[in-house]
XYZ file of C-alpha atoms in Angstrom:
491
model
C 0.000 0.000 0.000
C 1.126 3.336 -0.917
C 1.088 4.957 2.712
C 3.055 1.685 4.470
C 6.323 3.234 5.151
C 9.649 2.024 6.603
C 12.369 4.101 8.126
C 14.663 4.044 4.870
C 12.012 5.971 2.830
C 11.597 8.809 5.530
C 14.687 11.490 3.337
C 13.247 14.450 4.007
C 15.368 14.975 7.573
C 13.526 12.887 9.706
C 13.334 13.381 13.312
C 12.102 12.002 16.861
C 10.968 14.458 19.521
C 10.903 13.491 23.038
C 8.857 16.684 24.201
C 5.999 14.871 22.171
C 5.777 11.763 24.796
C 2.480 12.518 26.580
C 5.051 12.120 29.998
C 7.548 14.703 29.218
C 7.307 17.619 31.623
C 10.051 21.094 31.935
C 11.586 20.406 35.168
C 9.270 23.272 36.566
C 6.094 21.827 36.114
C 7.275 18.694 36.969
C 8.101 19.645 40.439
C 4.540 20.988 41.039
C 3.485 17.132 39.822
C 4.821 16.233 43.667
C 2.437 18.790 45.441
C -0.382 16.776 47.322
C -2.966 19.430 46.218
C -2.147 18.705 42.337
C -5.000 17.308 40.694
C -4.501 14.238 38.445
C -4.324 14.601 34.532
C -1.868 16.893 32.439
C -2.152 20.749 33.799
C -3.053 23.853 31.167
C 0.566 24.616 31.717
C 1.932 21.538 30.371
C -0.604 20.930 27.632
C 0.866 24.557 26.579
C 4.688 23.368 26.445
C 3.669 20.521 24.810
C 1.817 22.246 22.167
C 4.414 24.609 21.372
C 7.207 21.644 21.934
C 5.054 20.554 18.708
C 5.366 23.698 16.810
C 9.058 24.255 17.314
C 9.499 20.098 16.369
C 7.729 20.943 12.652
C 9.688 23.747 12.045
C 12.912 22.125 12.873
C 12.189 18.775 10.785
C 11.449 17.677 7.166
C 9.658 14.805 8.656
C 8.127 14.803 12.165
C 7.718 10.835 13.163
C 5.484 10.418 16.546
C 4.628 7.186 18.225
C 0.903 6.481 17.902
C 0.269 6.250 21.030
C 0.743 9.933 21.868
C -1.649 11.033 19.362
C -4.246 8.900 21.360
C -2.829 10.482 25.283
C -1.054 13.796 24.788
C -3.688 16.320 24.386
C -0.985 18.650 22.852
C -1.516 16.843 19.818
C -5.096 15.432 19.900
C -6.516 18.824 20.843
C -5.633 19.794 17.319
C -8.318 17.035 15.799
C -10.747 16.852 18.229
C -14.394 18.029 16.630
C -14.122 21.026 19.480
C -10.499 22.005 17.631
C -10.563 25.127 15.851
C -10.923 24.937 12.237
C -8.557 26.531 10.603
C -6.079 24.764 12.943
C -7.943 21.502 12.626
C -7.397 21.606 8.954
C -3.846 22.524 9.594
C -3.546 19.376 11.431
C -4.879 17.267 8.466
C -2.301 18.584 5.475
C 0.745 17.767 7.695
C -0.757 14.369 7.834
C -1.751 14.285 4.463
C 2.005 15.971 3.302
C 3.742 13.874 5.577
C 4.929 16.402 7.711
C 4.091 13.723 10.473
C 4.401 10.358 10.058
C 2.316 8.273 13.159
C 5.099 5.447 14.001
C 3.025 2.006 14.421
C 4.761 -0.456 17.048
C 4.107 -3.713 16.061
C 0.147 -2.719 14.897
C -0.643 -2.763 11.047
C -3.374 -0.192 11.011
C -3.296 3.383 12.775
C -6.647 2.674 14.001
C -6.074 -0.319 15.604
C -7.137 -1.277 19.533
C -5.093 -0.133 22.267
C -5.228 -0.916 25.477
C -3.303 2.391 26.726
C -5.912 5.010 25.568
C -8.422 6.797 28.445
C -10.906 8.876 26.707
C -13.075 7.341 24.374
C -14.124 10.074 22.912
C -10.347 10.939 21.777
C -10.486 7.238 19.704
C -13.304 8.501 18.200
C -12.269 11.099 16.625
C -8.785 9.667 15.957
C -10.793 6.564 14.154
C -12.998 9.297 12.179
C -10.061 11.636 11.030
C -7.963 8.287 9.968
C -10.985 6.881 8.122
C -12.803 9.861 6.401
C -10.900 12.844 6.173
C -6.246 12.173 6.187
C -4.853 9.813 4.270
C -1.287 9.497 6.090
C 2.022 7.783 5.913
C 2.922 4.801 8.356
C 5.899 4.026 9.019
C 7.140 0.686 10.926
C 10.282 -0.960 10.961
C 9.263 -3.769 8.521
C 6.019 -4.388 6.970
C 6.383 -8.004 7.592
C 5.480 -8.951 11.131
C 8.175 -11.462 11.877
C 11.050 -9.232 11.217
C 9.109 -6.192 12.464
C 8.812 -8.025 15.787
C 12.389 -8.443 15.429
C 13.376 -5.321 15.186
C 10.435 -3.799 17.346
C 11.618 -5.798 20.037
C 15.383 -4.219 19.674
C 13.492 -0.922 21.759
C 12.705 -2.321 24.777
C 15.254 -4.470 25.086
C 17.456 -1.121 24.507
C 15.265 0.429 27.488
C 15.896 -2.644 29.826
C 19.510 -3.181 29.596
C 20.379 0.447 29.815
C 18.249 1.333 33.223
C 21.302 -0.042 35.008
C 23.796 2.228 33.181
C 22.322 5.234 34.491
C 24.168 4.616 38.340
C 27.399 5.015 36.417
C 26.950 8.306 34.978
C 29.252 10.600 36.121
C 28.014 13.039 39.212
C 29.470 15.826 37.505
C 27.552 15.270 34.105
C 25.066 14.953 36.069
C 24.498 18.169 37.980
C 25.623 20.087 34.544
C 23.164 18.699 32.508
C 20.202 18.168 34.874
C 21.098 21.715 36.889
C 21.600 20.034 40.712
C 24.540 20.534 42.563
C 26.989 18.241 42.312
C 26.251 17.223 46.062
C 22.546 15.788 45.220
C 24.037 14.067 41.760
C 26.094 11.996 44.299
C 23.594 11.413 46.361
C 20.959 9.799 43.663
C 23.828 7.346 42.502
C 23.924 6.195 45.709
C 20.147 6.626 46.160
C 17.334 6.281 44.016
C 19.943 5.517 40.720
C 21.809 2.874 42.950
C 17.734 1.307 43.593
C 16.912 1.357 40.620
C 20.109 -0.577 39.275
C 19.184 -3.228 42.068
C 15.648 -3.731 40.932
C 16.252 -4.141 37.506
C 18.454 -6.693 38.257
C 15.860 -8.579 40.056
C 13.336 -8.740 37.477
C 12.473 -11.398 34.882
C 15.727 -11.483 32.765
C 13.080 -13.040 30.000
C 10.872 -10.276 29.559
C 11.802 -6.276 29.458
C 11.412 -3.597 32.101
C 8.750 -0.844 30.328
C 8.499 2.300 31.844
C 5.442 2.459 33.602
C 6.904 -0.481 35.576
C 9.866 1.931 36.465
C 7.171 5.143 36.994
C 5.146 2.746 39.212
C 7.366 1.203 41.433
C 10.046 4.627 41.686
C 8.206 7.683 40.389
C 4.736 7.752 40.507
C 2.454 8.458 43.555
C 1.644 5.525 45.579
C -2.152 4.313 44.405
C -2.042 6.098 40.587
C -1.347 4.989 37.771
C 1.689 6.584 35.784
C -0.733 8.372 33.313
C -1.984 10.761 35.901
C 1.005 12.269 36.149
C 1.455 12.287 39.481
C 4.627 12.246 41.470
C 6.275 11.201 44.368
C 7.716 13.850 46.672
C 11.298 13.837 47.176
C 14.500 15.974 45.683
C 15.948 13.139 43.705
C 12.358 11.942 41.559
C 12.229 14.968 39.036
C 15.523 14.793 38.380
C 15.326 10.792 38.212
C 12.241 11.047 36.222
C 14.194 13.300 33.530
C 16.877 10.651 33.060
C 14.258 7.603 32.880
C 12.322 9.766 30.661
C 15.582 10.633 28.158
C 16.698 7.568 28.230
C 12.998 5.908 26.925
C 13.053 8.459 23.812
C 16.244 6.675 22.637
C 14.827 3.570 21.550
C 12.909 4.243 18.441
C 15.618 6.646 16.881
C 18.555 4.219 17.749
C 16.903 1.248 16.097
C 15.883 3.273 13.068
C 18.551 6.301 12.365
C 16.531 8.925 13.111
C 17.789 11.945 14.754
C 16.282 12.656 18.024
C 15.517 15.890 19.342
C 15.528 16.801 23.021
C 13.437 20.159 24.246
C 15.605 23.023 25.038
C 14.460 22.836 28.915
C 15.347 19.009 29.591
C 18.832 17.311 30.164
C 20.898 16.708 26.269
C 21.265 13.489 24.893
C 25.294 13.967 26.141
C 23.528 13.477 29.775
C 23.368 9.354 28.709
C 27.317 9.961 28.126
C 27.057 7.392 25.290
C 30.764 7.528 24.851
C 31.852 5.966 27.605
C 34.781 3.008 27.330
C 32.231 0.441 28.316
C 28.898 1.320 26.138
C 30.490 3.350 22.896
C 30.499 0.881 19.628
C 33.047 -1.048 19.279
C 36.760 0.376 17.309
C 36.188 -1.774 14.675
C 32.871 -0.324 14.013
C 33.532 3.327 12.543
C 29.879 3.785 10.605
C 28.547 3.408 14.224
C 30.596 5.665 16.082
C 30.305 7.858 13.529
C 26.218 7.399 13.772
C 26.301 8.184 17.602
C 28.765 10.860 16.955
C 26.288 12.490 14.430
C 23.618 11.775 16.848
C 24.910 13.473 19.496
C 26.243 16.677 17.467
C 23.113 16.850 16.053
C 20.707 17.089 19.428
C 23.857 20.163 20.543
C 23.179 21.645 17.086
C 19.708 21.556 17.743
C 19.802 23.174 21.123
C 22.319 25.516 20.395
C 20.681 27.295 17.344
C 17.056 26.911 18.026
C 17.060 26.736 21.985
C 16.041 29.780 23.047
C 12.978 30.230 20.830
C 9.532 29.703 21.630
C 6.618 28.498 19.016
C 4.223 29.003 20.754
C 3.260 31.951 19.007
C 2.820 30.639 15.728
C -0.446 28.430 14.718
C -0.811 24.933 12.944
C -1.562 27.154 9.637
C 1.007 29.406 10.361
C 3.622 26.601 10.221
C 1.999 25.306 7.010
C 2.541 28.319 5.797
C 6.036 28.327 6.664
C 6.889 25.801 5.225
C 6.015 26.639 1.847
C 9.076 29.371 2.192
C 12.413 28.986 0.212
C 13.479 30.011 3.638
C 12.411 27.050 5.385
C 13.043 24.682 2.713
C 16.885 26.239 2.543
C 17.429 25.955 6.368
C 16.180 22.079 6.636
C 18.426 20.857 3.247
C 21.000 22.573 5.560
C 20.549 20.339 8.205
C 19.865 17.274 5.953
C 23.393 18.124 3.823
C 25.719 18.347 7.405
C 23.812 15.751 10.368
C 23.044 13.067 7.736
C 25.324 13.902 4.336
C 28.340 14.863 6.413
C 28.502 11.457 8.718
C 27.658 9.268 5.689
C 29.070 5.964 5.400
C 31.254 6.431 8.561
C 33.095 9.640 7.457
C 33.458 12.345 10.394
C 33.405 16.213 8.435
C 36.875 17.711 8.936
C 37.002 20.695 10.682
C 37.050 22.992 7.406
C 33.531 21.352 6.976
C 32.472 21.662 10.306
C 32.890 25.192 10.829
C 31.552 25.702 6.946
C 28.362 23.626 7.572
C 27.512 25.510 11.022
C 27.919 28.452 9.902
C 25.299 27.498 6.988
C 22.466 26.357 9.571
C 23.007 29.376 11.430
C 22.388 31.973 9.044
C 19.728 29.524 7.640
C 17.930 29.633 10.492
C 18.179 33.212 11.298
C 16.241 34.092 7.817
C 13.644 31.100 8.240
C 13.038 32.395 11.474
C 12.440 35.627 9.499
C 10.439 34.185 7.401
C 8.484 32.969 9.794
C 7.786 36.244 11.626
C 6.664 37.282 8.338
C 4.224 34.349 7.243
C 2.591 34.178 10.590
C -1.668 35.696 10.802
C -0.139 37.781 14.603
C 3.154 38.211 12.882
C 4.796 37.054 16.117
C 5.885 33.871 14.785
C 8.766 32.625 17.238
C 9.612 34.275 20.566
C 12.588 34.832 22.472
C 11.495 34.084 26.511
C 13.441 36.357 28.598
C 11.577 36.931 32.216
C 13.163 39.718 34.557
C 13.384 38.987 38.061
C 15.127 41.405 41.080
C 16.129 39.730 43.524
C 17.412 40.949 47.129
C 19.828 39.669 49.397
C 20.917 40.608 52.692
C 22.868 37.984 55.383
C 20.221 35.650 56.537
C 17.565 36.503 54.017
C 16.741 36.599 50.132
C 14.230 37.750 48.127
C 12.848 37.559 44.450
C 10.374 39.270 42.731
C 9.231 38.482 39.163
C 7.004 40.166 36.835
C 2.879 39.217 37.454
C 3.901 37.230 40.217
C 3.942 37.148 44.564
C 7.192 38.021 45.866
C 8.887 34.985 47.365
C 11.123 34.405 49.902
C 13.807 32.297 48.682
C 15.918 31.604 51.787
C 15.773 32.995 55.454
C 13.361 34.533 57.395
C 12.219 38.149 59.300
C 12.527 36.300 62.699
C 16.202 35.230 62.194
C 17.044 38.761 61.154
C 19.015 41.511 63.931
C 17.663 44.705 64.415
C 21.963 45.762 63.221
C 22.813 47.608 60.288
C 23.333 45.664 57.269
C 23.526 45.876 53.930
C 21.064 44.681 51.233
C 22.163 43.730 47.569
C 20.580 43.686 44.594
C 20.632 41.905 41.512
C 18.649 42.141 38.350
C 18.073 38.554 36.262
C 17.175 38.551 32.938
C 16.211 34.600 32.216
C 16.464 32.990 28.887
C 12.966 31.074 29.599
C 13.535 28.873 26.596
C 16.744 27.496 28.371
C 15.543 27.337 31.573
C 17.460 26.272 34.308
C 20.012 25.200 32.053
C 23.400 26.266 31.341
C 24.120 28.731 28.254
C 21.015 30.794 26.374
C 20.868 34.454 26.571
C 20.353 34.361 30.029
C 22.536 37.151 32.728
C 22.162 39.387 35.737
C 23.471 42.808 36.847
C 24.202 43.245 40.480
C 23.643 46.785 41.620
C 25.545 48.906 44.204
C 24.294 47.785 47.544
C 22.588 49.958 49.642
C 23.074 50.104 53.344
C 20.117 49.677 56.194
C 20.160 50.608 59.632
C 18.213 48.381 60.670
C 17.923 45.353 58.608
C 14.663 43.526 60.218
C 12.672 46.629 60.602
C 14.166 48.018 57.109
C 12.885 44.182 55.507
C 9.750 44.365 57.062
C 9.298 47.660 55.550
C 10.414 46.887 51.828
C 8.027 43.832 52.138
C 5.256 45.679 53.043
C 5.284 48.263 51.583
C 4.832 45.746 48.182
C 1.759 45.409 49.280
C 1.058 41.781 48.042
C 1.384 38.262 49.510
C 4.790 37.085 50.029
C 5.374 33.419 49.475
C 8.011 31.130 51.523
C 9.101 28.799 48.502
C 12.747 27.697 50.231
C 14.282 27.024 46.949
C 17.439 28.789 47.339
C 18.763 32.032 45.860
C 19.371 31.544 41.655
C 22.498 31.679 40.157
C 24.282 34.444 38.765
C 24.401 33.888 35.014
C 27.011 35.955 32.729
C 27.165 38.657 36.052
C 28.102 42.006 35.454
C 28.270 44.543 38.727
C 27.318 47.691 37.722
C 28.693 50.904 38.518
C 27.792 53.145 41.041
């Protein structure tokens, strides 16, 4: 049949994103998953990422493959077919289907519509089973159309998911805190922990049938008495940070067994986090067309990050990014991409560094006019967004403070009561935060630390400043941010 697919006839840059996997969460908004008060089911907030997660994967692909399944349980995509979608953005939907923009990946089913037994809202089947049926006629792509040597391969995934659970103790603490933003302190502390558990319970299951993930979410990360789907966490320091690697680690499968590059979202941990090239888990010497894969796999998820990371989709619409991608701009930027992450590891071959430098430089200014092209296709002629939030925050011995724009001032460390009625001095800093990196190294992302200014009287002179703000203040205990790219200004 002419829309039965396998991996080799996906050319037009082909891609994997994890931010698509109806568990994926920013670090954020996975950290108010562990409040008791949090109500089952995906919040607004992370419907929102996801959505725009979507966006920013379509611009930044030639072909967009998803796993089935998360058309069926993310809402960030099936919100876009649903009869309630909007129209213009339901029809959107449709011609990426129909142009094979996205490609639904089928695991070891033959039809898209098939029964699932991982699905919880009817209704969403419905109207997946009515938009297959009667109105897209899309690509589907498995690894082999024949079911013993699909099974085969199929099979390669989880057993890829199983055996490496027990790598992750080994990963280096300080890889570790860079990549997943925890001090080095706590990264030592889950390899002995929670990493060091995990590795012990793997190793007492069933060595005849794989670990899956919601076996891993039920027994380490999930609340006691839900089900993994709720998205509902376990509190603890170490389970966000835990659930980020498990989570990483499951969006590997697929792509390794196939070739496809795989994209991670610009606020979760790189695909250098798995530290792939380690002695005991790089491909063999004798193997140079897979080193030079996982090499090109690797570079390509940094190229990713680094050129696009800071942006934000969610300004543009469905239609907006059809629009798009009609533009020579577009089209230029992507057979950029396809010519260096797939041309220039070909057949084993590493690009020297002539070609390197020659071949970034391309996507760059490639994807500086597409993304001008895209502010000028898009209906609010927004199209992409830098994120950059301002916060002030103050700081005085024994006390900190931060106050962002629209929100409560919080109290980040300390308290009034510990405070001396001495004189003191109060600092304070300015933040401007790349939101699109979040709490990860690099972005656009610095402060400015202002003269300090000296109190006379640093509890009554606190008690003043906060009350004179005149809203709530909030106790969160996180700890005072970083200082990105500081500059001290002058007095």
């Amino acid at each position: 049949m002419h829309n039965q697919l396998v991996f080799a006839d996906l050319t037009d840059y082909p891609v994997m994103a994890q931010a698509l996997d109806n568990q994926w969460l920013p670090a954020d908004l996975a950290a108010s998953r562990q409040r008791a008060s949090t109500p089952a089911g995906p919040s607004s907030e992370a419907v929102a990422a996801g959505a725009a997660e979507l966006r920013r994967s379509l611009v930044n692909s030639g072909t967009l493959v998803v796993n089935r399944a998360y058309f069926l349980n993310n809402e960030a995509l099936y919100s876009n077919y649903l009869p309630t979608a909007e129209p213009s953005e339901r029809a959107a939907f449709i011609q990426l289907l129909n142009r094979r923009a996205m490609v639904p990946y089928l695991y070891t089913e033959r039809e898209a519509t098939a029964e699932f037994g991982w699905g919880h809202d009817r209704s969403v089947a419905t109207a997946w089973r009515r938009l297959i049926t009667d109105e897209s006629d899309p690509g589907l792509v498995r690894f082999d159309w024949d079911d013993a040597s699909n099974r085969q391969r199929a099979t390669q995934v989880g057993n890829f998911f199983s055996t490496q659970l027990s790598v992750l103790r080994r990963l280096p603490a300080e890889v570790l805190a860079q990549n997943l933003g925890i001090p080095k302190e706590q990264a030592r502390a889950m390899r002995v922990g929670i990493l060091k558990d995990l590795y012990d319970w793997a190793g007492d299951q069933d060595i005849d049938r794989d670990i899956t993930r919601n076996m891993v979410y039920e027994r380490f990360l999930s609340r006691p008495g839900t089900e993994p789907h709720e998205n509902l966490l376990r509190e603890g320091e170490h389970i966000v940070p835990a659930k980020q690697l498990i989570d990483l680690l499951y969006s590997l499968g697929v792509p390794k067994a196939s070739g496809l590059i795989a994209l991670t979202p610009p606020d979760s941990p790189p695909r250098a986090t798995l530290n792939e090239l380690r002695e005991d888990s790089r491909p063999a010497a004798d193997d140079p067309e897979a080193i030079g894969l996982l090499l090109r796999d690797l570079f390509a998820d940094e190229l990713h990050r680094a050129v696009d990371g800071p942006n934000s989709y969610a300004g543009l619409s469905l239609a907006d990014i059809v629009r798009l991608r009609r533009e020579e701009e577009w089209r230029a930027y992507i057979d950029s991409l396809e010519a260096f992450v797939r041309g220039g590891f070909r057949d084993g071959r590493l690009p020297s560094p002539e070609e390197f430098a020659q071949h970034t430089s391309d996507v760059t200014r490639s994807h500086a006019r597409m993304l001008r092209a895209a502010r000028r296709t898009s209906a609010s002629h927004r199209g992409f967004v830098r994120e950059i939030s301002t916060v002030l925050v103050l700081e005085s011995a024994g006390i900190a403070a931060q106050l962002s724009a629209g929100q409560d001032i919080t109290l980040l460390s300390g308290s009034l009561q510990l405070l001396t009625a001495a004189a003191g001095v109060v600092s304070l800093r300015l933040q401007f935060r790349d939101t699109g990196r979040g709490w990860l190294s690099g972005g656009l992302g610095h402060s400015v630390t202002l003269p300090s200014l000296r109190l006379n009287n640093l509890r009554k002179d606190w008690q003043t400043i906060l009350r004179v703000y005149g809203r709530e203040v909030v106790e969160s205990g996180g700890g005072v941010l970083g200082r990105p790219a500081d500059q001290m200004a002058a007095a």
